[in-house]
GROMACS .gro file of C-alpha atoms in nm:
model
  460
    1MET     CA    1   0.000   0.000   0.000
    2SER     CA    2   0.129   0.344  -0.082
    3VAL     CA    3   0.008   0.674   0.067
    4SER     CA    4   0.091   0.970  -0.153
    5THR     CA    5   0.167   1.312  -0.012
    6ALA     CA    6   0.333   1.610  -0.170
    7ALA     CA    7   0.436   1.734   0.173
    8LEU     CA    8   0.712   1.479   0.218
    9ASP     CA    9   1.070   1.580   0.151
   10ARG     CA   10   1.297   1.278   0.132
   11SER     CA   11   1.617   1.482   0.124
   12VAL     CA   12   1.857   1.421   0.411
   13CYS     CA   13   1.903   1.722   0.637
   14THR     CA   14   2.157   1.779   0.913
   15PRO     CA   15   2.015   1.779   1.169
   16LEU     CA   16   1.704   1.582   1.072
   17PRO     CA   17   1.392   1.803   1.093
   18VAL     CA   18   1.188   1.735   1.406
   19LEU     CA   19   0.865   1.873   1.547
   20GLY     CA   20   0.907   2.158   1.793
   21ARG     CA   21   1.229   2.290   1.646
   22ASP     CA   22   1.081   2.642   1.623
   23VAL     CA   23   0.889   2.645   1.953
   24THR     CA   24   0.969   2.943   2.174
   25VAL     CA   25   0.940   2.943   2.553
   26PRO     CA   26   0.936   3.229   2.806
   27LEU     CA   27   1.235   3.297   3.031
   28VAL     CA   28   1.179   3.386   3.393
   29THR     CA   29   1.429   3.669   3.347
   30GLY     CA   30   1.223   3.815   3.062
   31GLY     CA   31   1.184   3.755   2.691
   32GLU     CA   32   1.159   3.431   2.493
   33VAL     CA   33   1.402   3.188   2.336
   34THR     CA   34   1.377   2.891   2.103
   35TYR     CA   35   1.341   2.580   2.320
   36ALA     CA   36   1.647   2.359   2.336
   37ALA     CA   37   1.516   2.003   2.376
   38LEU     CA   38   1.805   1.811   2.533
   39ASP     CA   39   1.606   1.531   2.694
   40TYR     CA   40   1.609   1.282   2.405
   41ALA     CA   41   1.681   0.990   2.636
   42ALA     CA   42   1.336   1.034   2.791
   43SER     CA   43   1.146   1.106   2.469
   44ALA     CA   44   1.293   1.221   2.141
   45PRO     CA   45   1.089   1.472   1.939
   46ALA     CA   46   0.900   1.317   1.650
   47LEU     CA   47   1.065   1.348   1.312
   48GLN     CA   48   0.882   1.580   1.074
   49ARG     CA   49   0.896   1.294   0.822
   50VAL     CA   50   0.709   1.068   1.062
   51TRP     CA   51   0.444   1.330   1.136
   52ASP     CA   52   0.389   1.397   0.767
   53ASP     CA   53   0.355   1.026   0.692
   54VAL     CA   54   0.099   0.983   0.970
   55ALA     CA   55  -0.095   1.292   0.854
   56ALA     CA   56  -0.102   1.154   0.499
   57TYR     CA   57  -0.244   0.822   0.624
   58ALA     CA   58  -0.497   0.967   0.872
   59PRO     CA   59  -0.785   1.017   0.621
   60TYR     CA   60  -0.755   0.648   0.531
   61TYR     CA   61  -0.775   0.529   0.890
   62GLY     CA   62  -0.978   0.210   0.931
   63SER     CA   63  -1.014  -0.106   1.140
   64VAL     CA   64  -0.746  -0.372   1.106
   65HIS     CA   65  -0.766  -0.742   1.013
   66ARG     CA   66  -1.141  -0.786   1.045
   67GLY     CA   67  -1.297  -0.544   0.801
   68ALA     CA   68  -1.413  -0.601   0.443
   69GLY     CA   69  -1.410  -0.233   0.345
   70TYR     CA   70  -1.139  -0.069   0.140
   71LEU     CA   71  -1.006   0.147   0.425
   72SER     CA   72  -0.992  -0.152   0.657
   73GLN     CA   73  -0.796  -0.354   0.402
   74LEU     CA   74  -0.568  -0.060   0.333
   75SER     CA   75  -0.502  -0.015   0.708
   76THR     CA   76  -0.436  -0.386   0.748
   77ASP     CA   77  -0.180  -0.377   0.468
   78LEU     CA   78  -0.017  -0.072   0.620
   79PHE     CA   79   0.000  -0.239   0.964
   80GLU     CA   80   0.156  -0.559   0.833
   81ASN     CA   81   0.392  -0.373   0.601
   82ALA     CA   82   0.504  -0.173   0.903
   83ARG     CA   83   0.584  -0.500   1.077
   84ALA     CA   84   0.798  -0.609   0.783
   85THR     CA   85   0.975  -0.271   0.768
   86VAL     CA   86   1.070  -0.281   1.136
   87ALA     CA   87   1.184  -0.643   1.109
   88GLU     CA   88   1.411  -0.540   0.821
   89PHE     CA   89   1.540  -0.243   1.023
   90LEU     CA   90   1.635  -0.485   1.302
   91ASP     CA   91   1.779  -0.743   1.061
   92CYS     CA   92   1.558  -1.012   1.213
   93ARG     CA   93   1.590  -1.379   1.126
   94ALA     CA   94   1.339  -1.523   0.881
   95ASP     CA   95   1.149  -1.716   1.149
   96ASP     CA   96   1.148  -1.441   1.414
   97GLN     CA   97   0.824  -1.288   1.537
   98LEU     CA   98   0.776  -0.915   1.575
   99VAL     CA   99   0.506  -0.805   1.818
  100PHE     CA  100   0.388  -0.446   1.840
  101THR     CA  101   0.353  -0.336   2.201
  102ARG     CA  102   0.310  -0.008   2.388
  103SER     CA  103   0.674   0.051   2.487
  104THR     CA  104   1.002  -0.113   2.589
  105THR     CA  105   0.853  -0.168   2.934
  106ASP     CA  106   0.552  -0.342   2.783
  107SER     CA  107   0.774  -0.552   2.556
  108LEU     CA  108   0.989  -0.681   2.840
  109ASN     CA  109   0.687  -0.750   3.058
  110LEU     CA  110   0.541  -0.949   2.767
  111LEU     CA  111   0.859  -1.155   2.745
  112ALA     CA  112   0.859  -1.201   3.123
  113ALA     CA  113   0.504  -1.338   3.099
  114ALA     CA  114   0.622  -1.582   2.830
  115LEU     CA  115   0.914  -1.730   3.025
  116PRO     CA  116   0.907  -2.109   3.054
  117ALA     CA  117   0.862  -2.257   3.398
  118GLU     CA  118   1.173  -2.258   3.618
  119CYS     CA  119   1.346  -2.002   3.396
  120GLN     CA  120   1.634  -1.824   3.566
  121VAL     CA  121   1.694  -1.461   3.471
  122PHE     CA  122   2.028  -1.281   3.496
  123VAL     CA  123   2.021  -0.902   3.494
  124PHE     CA  124   2.277  -0.639   3.593
  125GLU     CA  125   2.173  -0.394   3.864
  126THR     CA  126   2.268  -0.117   3.621
  127GLU     CA  127   1.958  -0.170   3.407
  128HIS     CA  128   1.672   0.075   3.357
  129HIS     CA  129   1.372  -0.029   3.565
  130ALA     CA  130   1.198  -0.141   3.244
  131SER     CA  131   1.449  -0.426   3.217
  132LEU     CA  132   1.531  -0.461   3.587
  133LEU     CA  133   1.184  -0.518   3.731
  134PRO     CA  134   0.964  -0.734   3.501
  135TRP     CA  135   1.120  -1.062   3.617
  136GLN     CA  136   0.981  -1.064   3.971
  137ASN     CA  137   0.787  -1.388   3.916
  138ALA     CA  138   1.098  -1.570   3.789
  139HIS     CA  139   1.411  -1.676   3.973
  140VAL     CA  140   1.624  -1.364   3.929
  141SER     CA  141   1.997  -1.321   3.983
  142TYR     CA  142   2.095  -0.955   4.005
  143LEU     CA  143   2.455  -0.899   3.900
  144ASN     CA  144   2.672  -0.625   4.051
  145ALA     CA  145   2.759  -0.317   3.847
  146PRO     CA  146   3.072  -0.382   3.637
  147ARG     CA  147   3.332  -0.109   3.600
  148THR     CA  148   3.461  -0.217   3.259
  149PRO     CA  149   3.306  -0.397   2.960
  150ARG     CA  150   3.544  -0.688   3.020
  151GLN     CA  151   3.428  -0.710   3.381
  152ALA     CA  152   3.067  -0.724   3.258
  153VAL     CA  153   3.148  -1.024   3.040
  154GLU     CA  154   3.347  -1.193   3.318
  155THR     CA  155   3.071  -1.134   3.574
  156LEU     CA  156   2.812  -1.294   3.347
  157GLU     CA  157   3.050  -1.580   3.265
  158ARG     CA  158   3.093  -1.664   3.634
  159ALA     CA  159   2.722  -1.641   3.709
  160LEU     CA  160   2.625  -1.867   3.419
  161ALA     CA  161   2.908  -2.112   3.492
  162ASP     CA  162   2.784  -2.149   3.850
  163ARG     CA  163   2.435  -2.212   3.717
  164THR     CA  164   2.553  -2.467   3.461
  165ALA     CA  165   2.744  -2.659   3.726
  166SER     CA  166   2.436  -2.692   3.943
  167ILE     CA  167   2.185  -2.827   3.688
  168GLN     CA  168   2.151  -3.126   3.464
  169GLU     CA  169   2.236  -3.081   3.096
  170GLY     CA  170   1.942  -2.927   2.913
  171ASP     CA  171   1.741  -2.855   3.229
  172ASP     CA  172   1.597  -2.522   3.337
  173PRO     CA  173   1.602  -2.246   3.075
  174ALA     CA  174   1.784  -1.920   3.142
  175LEU     CA  175   1.760  -1.566   3.010
  176VAL     CA  176   2.007  -1.278   3.023
  177CYS     CA  177   1.871  -0.923   2.998
  178VAL     CA  178   2.109  -0.642   2.908
  179THR     CA  179   2.095  -0.286   2.780
  180GLY     CA  180   2.264  -0.180   2.459
  181ALA     CA  181   2.341   0.173   2.582
  182SER     CA  182   2.293   0.305   2.933
  183ASN     CA  183   2.015   0.557   2.980
  184VAL     CA  184   2.227   0.720   3.253
  185THR     CA  185   2.581   0.731   3.116
  186GLY     CA  186   2.517   0.664   2.747
  187GLU     CA  187   2.794   0.405   2.751
  188LEU     CA  188   2.774   0.118   2.503
  189TRP     CA  189   2.763  -0.233   2.647
  190PRO     CA  190   2.945  -0.533   2.497
  191VAL     CA  191   2.627  -0.694   2.370
  192ARG     CA  192   2.786  -0.929   2.116
  193GLU     CA  193   3.030  -1.065   2.375
  194LEU     CA  194   2.757  -1.106   2.637
  195ALA     CA  195   2.541  -1.290   2.384
  196ALA     CA  196   2.829  -1.528   2.308
  197VAL     CA  197   2.873  -1.605   2.678
  198ALA     CA  198   2.500  -1.657   2.726
  199HIS     CA  199   2.472  -1.898   2.435
  200ALA     CA  200   2.785  -2.087   2.540
  201HIS     CA  201   2.606  -2.170   2.865
  202GLY     CA  202   2.272  -2.257   2.707
  203ALA     CA  203   2.103  -1.928   2.799
  204ARG     CA  204   1.916  -1.684   2.581
  205ILE     CA  205   1.955  -1.306   2.579
  206VAL     CA  206   1.720  -1.012   2.532
  207LEU     CA  207   1.854  -0.671   2.435
  208ASP     CA  208   1.696  -0.354   2.572
  209ALA     CA  209   1.767  -0.131   2.271
  210ALA     CA  210   1.560   0.168   2.386
  211GLN     CA  211   1.869   0.392   2.400
  212LEU     CA  212   2.071   0.211   2.132
  213ALA     CA  213   1.831   0.193   1.836
  214PRO     CA  214   1.791   0.572   1.792
  215HIS     CA  215   2.168   0.618   1.770
  216HIS     CA  216   2.322   0.305   1.615
  217PRO     CA  217   2.210   0.029   1.380
  218VAL     CA  218   2.078  -0.276   1.566
  219SER     CA  219   2.117  -0.612   1.393
  220VAL     CA  220   1.958  -0.908   1.569
  221GLN     CA  221   2.172  -1.141   1.359
  222ASP     CA  222   2.503  -0.959   1.392
  223LEU     CA  223   2.467  -0.914   1.769
  224ASP     CA  224   2.326  -1.269   1.791
  225VAL     CA  225   2.060  -1.177   2.044
  226ASP     CA  226   1.743  -1.379   2.087
  227TRP     CA  227   1.510  -1.081   2.136
  228VAL     CA  228   1.526  -0.706   2.108
  229ALA     CA  229   1.290  -0.450   2.261
  230PHE     CA  230   1.260  -0.076   2.202
  231SER     CA  231   1.012   0.214   2.215
  232GLY     CA  232   0.881   0.436   1.938
  233HIS     CA  233   0.894   0.752   2.148
  234LYS     CA  234   1.273   0.727   2.176
  235LEU     CA  235   1.305   0.653   1.802
  236TYR     CA  236   1.152   0.984   1.687
  237ALA     CA  237   0.797   0.845   1.669
  238PRO     CA  238   0.497   0.955   1.879
  239PHE     CA  239   0.407   0.797   2.213
  240GLY     CA  240   0.230   0.469   2.270
  241SER     CA  241   0.409   0.215   2.053
  242GLY     CA  242   0.691  -0.033   2.100
  243VAL     CA  243   0.841  -0.352   1.964
  244LEU     CA  244   0.944  -0.696   2.084
  245ALA     CA  245   1.115  -0.900   1.812
  246GLY     CA  246   1.291  -1.234   1.823
  247ARG     CA  247   1.256  -1.607   1.877
  248ALA     CA  248   0.902  -1.733   1.828
  249ASP     CA  249   0.900  -2.053   2.034
  250TRP     CA  250   0.860  -1.909   2.385
  251LEU     CA  251   0.603  -1.660   2.257
  252ARG     CA  252   0.401  -1.932   2.083
  253ALA     CA  253   0.405  -2.156   2.390
  254ALA     CA  254   0.296  -1.884   2.633
  255GLU     CA  255  -0.058  -1.790   2.721
  256PRO     CA  256  -0.160  -1.472   2.537
  257TYR     CA  257  -0.034  -1.157   2.705
  258LEU     CA  258  -0.391  -1.023   2.681
  259ALA     CA  259  -0.698  -1.238   2.621
  260GLY     CA  260  -0.942  -1.109   2.362
  261GLY     CA  261  -1.031  -1.060   2.000
  262GLY     CA  262  -0.747  -1.084   1.755
  263ALA     CA  263  -0.546  -1.319   1.977
  264SER     CA  264  -0.802  -1.598   1.936
  265ARG     CA  265  -0.839  -1.807   1.621
  266LYS     CA  266  -1.146  -2.004   1.730
  267VAL     CA  267  -1.378  -1.991   2.032
  268THR     CA  268  -1.648  -2.252   2.097
  269ARG     CA  269  -1.893  -2.325   2.377
  270ARG     CA  270  -1.855  -2.646   2.572
  271THR     CA  271  -2.142  -2.861   2.689
  272ASP     CA  272  -2.055  -2.776   3.049
  273GLY     CA  273  -2.119  -2.408   2.976
  274GLY     CA  274  -1.758  -2.295   2.945
  275VAL     CA  275  -1.560  -2.202   2.635
  276ASP     CA  276  -1.269  -2.358   2.449
  277VAL     CA  277  -1.021  -2.122   2.286
  278GLU     CA  278  -0.773  -2.188   2.008
  279TRP     CA  279  -0.514  -1.910   2.011
  280HIS     CA  280  -0.310  -1.781   1.719
  281ASP     CA  281   0.053  -1.888   1.711
  282THR     CA  282   0.162  -1.578   1.515
  283ALA     CA  283   0.241  -1.234   1.658
  284ALA     CA  284  -0.137  -1.183   1.680
  285ARG     CA  285  -0.133  -1.413   1.985
  286HIS     CA  286   0.002  -1.123   2.190
  287GLU     CA  287  -0.172  -0.836   2.010
  288ALA     CA  288  -0.529  -0.874   2.136
  289GLY     CA  289  -0.771  -0.591   2.073
  290SER     CA  290  -0.759  -0.320   1.810
  291PRO     CA  291  -0.391  -0.250   1.742
  292ASN     CA  292  -0.223   0.088   1.743
  293VAL     CA  293  -0.192   0.114   1.366
  294ILE     CA  294  -0.067   0.472   1.368
  295GLY     CA  295   0.189   0.381   1.634
  296ALA     CA  296   0.319   0.090   1.428
  297TYR     CA  297   0.324   0.300   1.111
  298SER     CA  298   0.509   0.582   1.285
  299ILE     CA  299   0.781   0.343   1.404
  300ALA     CA  300   0.818   0.206   1.052
  301SER     CA  301   0.838   0.560   0.914
  302ALA     CA  302   1.111   0.648   1.165
  303CYS     CA  303   1.302   0.331   1.075
  304LYS     CA  304   1.292   0.430   0.708
  305ALA     CA  305   1.398   0.787   0.780
  306LEU     CA  306   1.699   0.681   0.987
  307THR     CA  307   1.800   0.420   0.731
  308GLU     CA  308   1.777   0.668   0.444
  309ALA     CA  309   1.973   0.931   0.638
  310GLY     CA  310   2.246   0.672   0.695
  311PHE     CA  311   2.365   0.571   1.039
  312ASP     CA  312   2.728   0.636   0.946
  313THR     CA  313   2.642   1.002   0.890
  314LEU     CA  314   2.418   1.024   1.197
  315VAL     CA  315   2.675   0.859   1.424
  316ALA     CA  316   2.958   1.079   1.297
  317ARG     CA  317   2.763   1.398   1.365
  318GLU     CA  318   2.648   1.277   1.707
  319GLN     CA  319   3.006   1.198   1.806
  320GLN     CA  320   3.096   1.559   1.724
  321LEU     CA  321   2.819   1.680   1.954
  322ILE     CA  322   2.930   1.442   2.229
  323ALA     CA  323   3.286   1.570   2.201
  324GLN     CA  324   3.164   1.929   2.215
  325VAL     CA  325   2.963   1.867   2.532
  326ARG     CA  326   3.238   1.670   2.703
  327GLU     CA  327   3.506   1.923   2.618
  328GLY     CA  328   3.287   2.205   2.743
  329LEU     CA  329   3.205   2.029   3.071
  330ALA     CA  330   3.571   1.937   3.120
  331GLU     CA  331   3.650   2.308   3.138
  332VAL     CA  332   3.437   2.340   3.452
  333PRO     CA  333   3.619   2.184   3.752
  334GLU     CA  334   3.297   2.175   3.954
  335VAL     CA  335   3.133   1.937   3.705
  336ARG     CA  336   3.178   1.559   3.726
  337VAL     CA  337   3.047   1.343   3.442
  338LEU     CA  338   2.922   1.003   3.561
  339SER     CA  339   3.067   0.688   3.411
  340LEU     CA  340   3.086   0.316   3.475
  341PHE     CA  341   3.347   0.229   3.215
  342GLY     CA  342   3.569   0.538   3.219
  343ASP     CA  343   3.610   0.855   3.017
  344ASP     CA  344   3.723   0.677   2.701
  345ALA     CA  345   3.425   0.442   2.682
  346PRO     CA  346   3.223   0.475   2.359
  347ARG     CA  347   2.879   0.619   2.415
  348VAL     CA  348   2.567   0.758   2.254
  349GLY     CA  349   2.442   1.113   2.307
  350VAL     CA  350   2.352   1.067   2.673
  351LEU     CA  351   2.559   1.214   2.960
  352SER     CA  352   2.480   1.257   3.327
  353PHE     CA  353   2.671   1.478   3.566
  354VAL     CA  354   2.668   1.652   3.902
  355VAL     CA  355   2.786   2.001   3.994
  356ASP     CA  356   2.965   2.074   4.321
  357GLY     CA  357   2.765   2.312   4.536
  358TRP     CA  358   2.440   2.255   4.347
  359ASN     CA  359   2.153   2.019   4.396
  360SER     CA  360   2.087   1.876   4.052
  361SER     CA  361   1.716   1.965   4.059
  362HIS     CA  362   1.805   2.328   4.124
  363PHE     CA  363   2.058   2.330   3.841
  364ALA     CA  364   1.813   2.172   3.593
  365ALA     CA  365   1.541   2.418   3.693
  366ALA     CA  366   1.777   2.712   3.629
  367LEU     CA  367   1.873   2.573   3.287
  368SER     CA  368   1.507   2.564   3.195
  369ALA     CA  369   1.382   2.888   3.348
  370GLU     CA  370   1.679   3.109   3.260
  371TYR     CA  371   1.807   2.955   2.935
  372GLY     CA  372   1.514   2.764   2.781
  373ILE     CA  373   1.703   2.434   2.798
  374GLY     CA  374   1.518   2.113   2.879
  375VAL     CA  375   1.723   1.843   3.054
  376ARG     CA  376   1.634   1.573   3.304
  377ASP     CA  377   1.726   1.549   3.673
  378GLY     CA  378   1.679   1.271   3.926
  379LEU     CA  379   1.759   0.900   3.922
  380PHE     CA  380   1.636   0.835   3.566
  381CYS     CA  381   1.438   0.516   3.646
  382ALA     CA  382   1.772   0.348   3.712
  383HIS     CA  383   1.793   0.394   4.088
  384PRO     CA  384   2.050   0.124   4.174
  385LEU     CA  385   2.288   0.247   3.903
  386VAL     CA  386   2.266   0.615   3.994
  387ARG     CA  387   2.300   0.534   4.363
  388THR     CA  388   2.614   0.335   4.280
  389LEU     CA  389   2.756   0.625   4.082
  390LEU     CA  390   2.663   0.890   4.342
  391GLY     CA  391   2.685   0.691   4.664
  392SER     CA  392   3.003   0.859   4.786
  393ASP     CA  393   2.919   1.210   4.666
  394PRO     CA  394   2.714   1.428   4.901
  395GLN     CA  395   2.543   1.719   4.734
  396THR     CA  396   2.480   2.067   4.870
  397GLN     CA  397   2.108   2.134   4.881
  398GLY     CA  398   2.120   2.503   4.789
  399GLU     CA  399   1.793   2.696   4.785
  400CYS     CA  400   1.603   2.414   4.616
  401GLY     CA  401   1.641   2.040   4.653
  402ALA     CA  402   1.516   1.702   4.541
  403PRO     CA  403   1.232   1.523   4.718
  404GLU     CA  404   1.315   1.413   5.070
  405ALA     CA  405   1.546   1.112   5.094
  406ALA     CA  406   1.458   0.807   5.299
  407PRO     CA  407   1.577   0.814   5.662
  408GLY     CA  408   1.953   0.769   5.680
  409GLU     CA  409   2.002   0.838   5.308
  410LYS     CA  410   2.145   1.138   5.131
  411SER     CA  411   1.932   1.314   4.873
  412LEU     CA  412   2.088   1.182   4.553
  413ASN     CA  413   2.014   1.305   4.205
  414ALA     CA  414   2.198   1.397   3.888
  415ILE     CA  415   2.148   1.599   3.571
  416ARG     CA  416   2.116   1.425   3.233
  417VAL     CA  417   2.166   1.591   2.897
  418SER     CA  418   2.076   1.389   2.587
  419PHE     CA  419   2.054   1.462   2.217
  420GLY     CA  420   2.042   1.297   1.877
  421ALA     CA  421   1.967   1.328   1.508
  422GLY     CA  422   1.739   1.631   1.548
  423THR     CA  423   1.962   1.839   1.775
  424PRO     CA  424   2.089   2.168   1.627
  425ASP     CA  425   2.447   2.272   1.703
  426GLU     CA  426   2.315   2.589   1.867
  427HIS     CA  427   2.134   2.392   2.137
  428VAL     CA  428   2.453   2.217   2.243
  429GLU     CA  429   2.647   2.545   2.234
  430ARG     CA  430   2.382   2.715   2.448
  431PHE     CA  431   2.389   2.430   2.698
  432VAL     CA  432   2.766   2.442   2.744
  433THR     CA  433   2.756   2.821   2.782
  434ALA     CA  434   2.472   2.799   3.034
  435VAL     CA  435   2.656   2.545   3.251
  436LYS     CA  436   2.963   2.765   3.262
  437GLU     CA  437   2.763   3.077   3.347
  438LEU     CA  438   2.556   2.911   3.619
  439VAL     CA  439   2.864   2.767   3.787
  440ARG     CA  440   3.054   3.095   3.760
  441ASP     CA  441   2.778   3.345   3.839
  442GLY     CA  442   2.504   3.145   4.008
  443ALA     CA  443   2.134   3.154   3.925
  444GLN     CA  444   1.978   3.489   3.845
  445TRP     CA  445   1.647   3.391   4.010
  446ASN     CA  446   1.530   3.243   4.339
  447TYR     CA  447   1.384   2.892   4.338
  448ARG     CA  448   1.170   2.688   4.574
  449THR     CA  449   1.052   2.329   4.602
  450GLU     CA  450   0.690   2.271   4.501
  451GLU     CA  451   0.538   1.921   4.508
  452GLY     CA  452   0.883   1.767   4.486
  453ARG     CA  453   0.998   1.983   4.195
  454CYS     CA  454   1.231   2.280   4.192
  455VAL     CA  455   1.053   2.580   4.034
  456PRO     CA  456   1.119   2.954   4.003
  457ASP     CA  457   0.987   3.148   4.302
  458THR     CA  458   0.742   3.400   4.157
  459SER     CA  459   0.589   3.497   4.491
  460ALA     CA  460   0.795   3.814   4.530
   0.00000   0.00000   0.00000
């Protein structure tokens, strides 16, 4: 199916055009400035290409899979073509299944629900909560934070070797869950090496690619992972869509993630008054209900846009931005960039840091209110990792602090700046300048804590 629109421009721009690039925001000190969106790790702005594709399809919107009308058939084709496009983007194997979900979190919870009985899960404590927490109903081994990629591989090797020694050959399945790029430090993890160790010990591996896929190509076959999960809203597509792609056998054997229409192939009444259900063994098994067609289409559109732009070009430009940020922050002695693997570790456009003498919430609020720069502060849904990185670093509260810490704990939080294919050079330049000015001169405005957030004090 092809949707025609004259509005689409397939030329590659640097940076890629995104929604919101011309939005202006007020400054507490007076005037307005173009908003600098530097919180891509939370949600990247939608690509203009994606928005235009969705707008072109919207008049043809129809029900999926169960309609005889033209628009329904057109929407069904678009939905299934989107599945094929994303599978190609991920370089899936021919017999892999690709399930559309709501998010990375939803994808990993789906996989957790599909684990075979007695499955043991191995996960590093450094994971985002989306990949740290879904395994509560399985036997989980939490692995300590490694301080080098080699140590990560060695830690997993020891854990799996201990497991292998304690079970009979072929008994008890195992799963390793690992991130591709940290949502806190941006550092790349040795996924290929971890996959090799997992498979050598009879375990499978799922890759949380939420932070990796927007920045680097992800090949299921090259990395040799069994599943990959990611979210549309980090891949320059609107909210509410995600992907789980990989081995079909555990998904086919599991009870449907949701019970309902679309997941069932045949439903019949029994003589005792109950019902018998025959479930699909395709991806539809875990896609009950009316699917998010626009969400799936927007992910596919983003995959095409990134592929056409060329990851070599995108990665090269992003590395220039990373270098610019790191060099700028290095000129400020009060700033410490957080890292597990060291300063030379390769990373995507995600960096977290703390500033001596500042609570991070206060610093982030000043960046927003006085410079129009949007960053993130806190623990970034990776509490064990950030606590590990900040555990020995008390922070001065200043006028405005983070929410109260638990008894006996310090108030710990950090600042995260993140960017990608849609980030203009000017936004990065403004950020570096703002950090230097705030550290040198202090905030120009007074701030207070309101409902756990640091906000400008406008009461005077």
